[in-house]
Coordinates of C-alpha atoms in Angstrom, one line a residue:
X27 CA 128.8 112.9 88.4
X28 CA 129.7 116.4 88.6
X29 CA 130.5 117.8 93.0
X30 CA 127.9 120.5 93.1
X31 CA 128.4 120.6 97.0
X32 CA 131.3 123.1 97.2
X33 CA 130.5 126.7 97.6
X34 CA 133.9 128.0 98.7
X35 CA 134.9 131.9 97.5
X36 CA 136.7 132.2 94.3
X37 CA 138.7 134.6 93.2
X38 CA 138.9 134.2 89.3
X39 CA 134.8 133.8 89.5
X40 CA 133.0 135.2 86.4
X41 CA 130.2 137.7 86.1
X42 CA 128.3 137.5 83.0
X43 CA 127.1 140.8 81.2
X44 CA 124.4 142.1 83.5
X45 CA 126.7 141.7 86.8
X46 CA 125.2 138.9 87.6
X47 CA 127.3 135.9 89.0
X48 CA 127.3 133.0 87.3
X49 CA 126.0 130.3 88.9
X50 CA 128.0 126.8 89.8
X51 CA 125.0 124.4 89.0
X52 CA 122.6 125.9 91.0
X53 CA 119.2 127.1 90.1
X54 CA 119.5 129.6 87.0
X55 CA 115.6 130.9 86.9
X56 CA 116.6 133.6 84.2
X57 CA 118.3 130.8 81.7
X58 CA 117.0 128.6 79.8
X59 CA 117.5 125.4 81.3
X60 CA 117.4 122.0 79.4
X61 CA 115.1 120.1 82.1
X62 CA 115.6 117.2 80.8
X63 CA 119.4 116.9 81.0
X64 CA 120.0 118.3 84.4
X65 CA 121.2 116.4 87.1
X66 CA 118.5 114.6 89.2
X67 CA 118.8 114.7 93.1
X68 CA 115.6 113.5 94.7
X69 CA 116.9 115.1 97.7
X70 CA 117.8 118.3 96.4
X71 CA 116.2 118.8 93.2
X72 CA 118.5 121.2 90.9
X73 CA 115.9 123.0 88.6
X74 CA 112.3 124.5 89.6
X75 CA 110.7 122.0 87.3
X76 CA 112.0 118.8 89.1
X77 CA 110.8 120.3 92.6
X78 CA 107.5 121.0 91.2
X79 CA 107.9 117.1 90.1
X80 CA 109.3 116.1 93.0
X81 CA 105.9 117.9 95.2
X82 CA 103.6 116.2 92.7
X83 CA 105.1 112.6 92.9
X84 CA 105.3 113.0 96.8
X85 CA 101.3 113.8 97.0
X86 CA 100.5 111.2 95.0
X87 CA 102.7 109.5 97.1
X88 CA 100.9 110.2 100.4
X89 CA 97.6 109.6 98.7
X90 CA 98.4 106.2 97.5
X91 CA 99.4 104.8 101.1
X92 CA 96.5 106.6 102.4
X93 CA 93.8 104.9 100.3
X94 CA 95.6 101.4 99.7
X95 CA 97.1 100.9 103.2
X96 CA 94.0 102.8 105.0
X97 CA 91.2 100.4 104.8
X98 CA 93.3 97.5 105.5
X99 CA 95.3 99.5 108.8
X100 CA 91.5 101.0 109.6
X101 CA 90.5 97.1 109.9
X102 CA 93.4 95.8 111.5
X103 CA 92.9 98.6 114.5
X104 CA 88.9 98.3 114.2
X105 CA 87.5 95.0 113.1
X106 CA 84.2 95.7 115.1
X107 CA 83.7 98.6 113.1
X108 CA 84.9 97.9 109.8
X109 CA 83.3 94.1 109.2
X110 CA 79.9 95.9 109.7
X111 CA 77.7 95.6 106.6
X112 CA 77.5 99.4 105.1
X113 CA 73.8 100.2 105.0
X114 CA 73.5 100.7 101.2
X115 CA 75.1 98.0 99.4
X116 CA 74.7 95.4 102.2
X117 CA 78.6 94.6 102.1
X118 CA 81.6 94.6 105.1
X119 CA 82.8 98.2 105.2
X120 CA 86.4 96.4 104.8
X121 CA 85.9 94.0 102.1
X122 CA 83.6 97.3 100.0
X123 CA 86.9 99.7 100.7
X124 CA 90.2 97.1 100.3
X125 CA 88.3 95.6 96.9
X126 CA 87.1 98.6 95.8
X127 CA 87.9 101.8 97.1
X128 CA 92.0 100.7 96.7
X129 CA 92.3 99.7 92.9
X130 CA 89.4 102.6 92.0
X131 CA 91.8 105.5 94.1
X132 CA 95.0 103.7 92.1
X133 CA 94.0 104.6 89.0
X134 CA 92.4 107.8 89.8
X135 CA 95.4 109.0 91.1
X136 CA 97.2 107.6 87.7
X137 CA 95.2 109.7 86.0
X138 CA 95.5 112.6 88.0
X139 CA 99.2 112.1 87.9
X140 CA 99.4 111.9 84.3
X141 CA 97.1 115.1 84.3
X142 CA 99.2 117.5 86.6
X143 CA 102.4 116.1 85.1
X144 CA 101.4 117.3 80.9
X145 CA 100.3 120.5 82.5
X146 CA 103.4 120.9 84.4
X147 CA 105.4 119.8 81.1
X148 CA 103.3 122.3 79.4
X149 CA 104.3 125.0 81.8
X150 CA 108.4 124.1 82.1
X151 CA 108.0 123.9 77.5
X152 CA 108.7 120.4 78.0
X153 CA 108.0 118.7 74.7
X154 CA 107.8 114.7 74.2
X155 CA 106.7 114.6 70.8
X156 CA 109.4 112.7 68.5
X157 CA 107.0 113.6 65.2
X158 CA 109.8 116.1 64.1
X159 CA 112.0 114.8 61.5
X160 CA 114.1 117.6 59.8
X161 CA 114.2 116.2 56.3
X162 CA 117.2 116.9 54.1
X163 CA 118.0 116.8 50.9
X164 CA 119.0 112.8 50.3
X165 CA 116.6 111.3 52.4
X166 CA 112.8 111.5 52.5
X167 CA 111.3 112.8 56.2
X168 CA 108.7 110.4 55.5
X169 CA 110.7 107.4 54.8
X170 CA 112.4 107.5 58.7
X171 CA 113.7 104.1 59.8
X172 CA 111.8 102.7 63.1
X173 CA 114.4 100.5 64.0
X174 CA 116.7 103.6 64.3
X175 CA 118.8 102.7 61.5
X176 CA 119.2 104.6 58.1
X177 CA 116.2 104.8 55.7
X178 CA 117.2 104.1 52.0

């Protein structure tokens, strides 16, 4: 991995064009930045796009302890309240929310992961599609091999 960490002065340090100073593997917000061969550092994320990530996988984060770990912590400190039957469906507050409420919030907040995370890809230019083939002159574009081999 490369050492990112140093910031000391240099002397023979080069300025591009504009006067700017080139960066040391820093955050570049005028270049164009291949997001998805930069460095990752959870803890100090190197590009805008992975701390725009890195705030959408820490809410979701948050969320899921919230509504997993809540009902069964809210019974734990409140049984009197929470193995009440809920006046509409007749159940126990605590057995409606722990085998309900926690695997319904799981995969609404899958979805709303997998939501913020294509428009965030959308707004980086982050493109996943593999349906590009550049086709050349001996080998068909249609004919690709899925096994990643050569196509005859």
């Amino acid at each position: 991995m490369i050492d990112n960490s140093g910031h000391e002065q240099d002397e023979t340090r080069s300025d591009d064009a504009d006067g700017r100073i080139a960066t040391d593997g820093g955050v570049d917000t005028d270049a164009d930045v291949d997001y998805l061969e930069a460095e990752v550092n959870l803890l100090k994320p190197s590009t805008p796009f992975m701390r725009d990530h890195l705030k959408q996988v820490w809410a979701g984060f948050i969320a899921w302890v919230i509504l997993t770990w809540g009902p069964v912590t809210a019974t734990y400190l409140a049984p009197e309240v929470m193995t009440q039957p809920i006046p509409v469906l007749n159940f126990p507050a605590h057995y409606f929310s722990v085998a309900f409420l926690a695997p319904t919030s799981s995969l609404v907040l899958a979805y709303l992961y997998s939501r913020s995370r294509d428009k965030l890809d959308e707004k980086y230019g982050i493109d996943h599609s593999t349906a590009a083939v550049e086709s050349q002159d001996d080998v068909d574009a249609d004919a690709a091999a899925t096994d990643g081999g050569e196509s005859r």
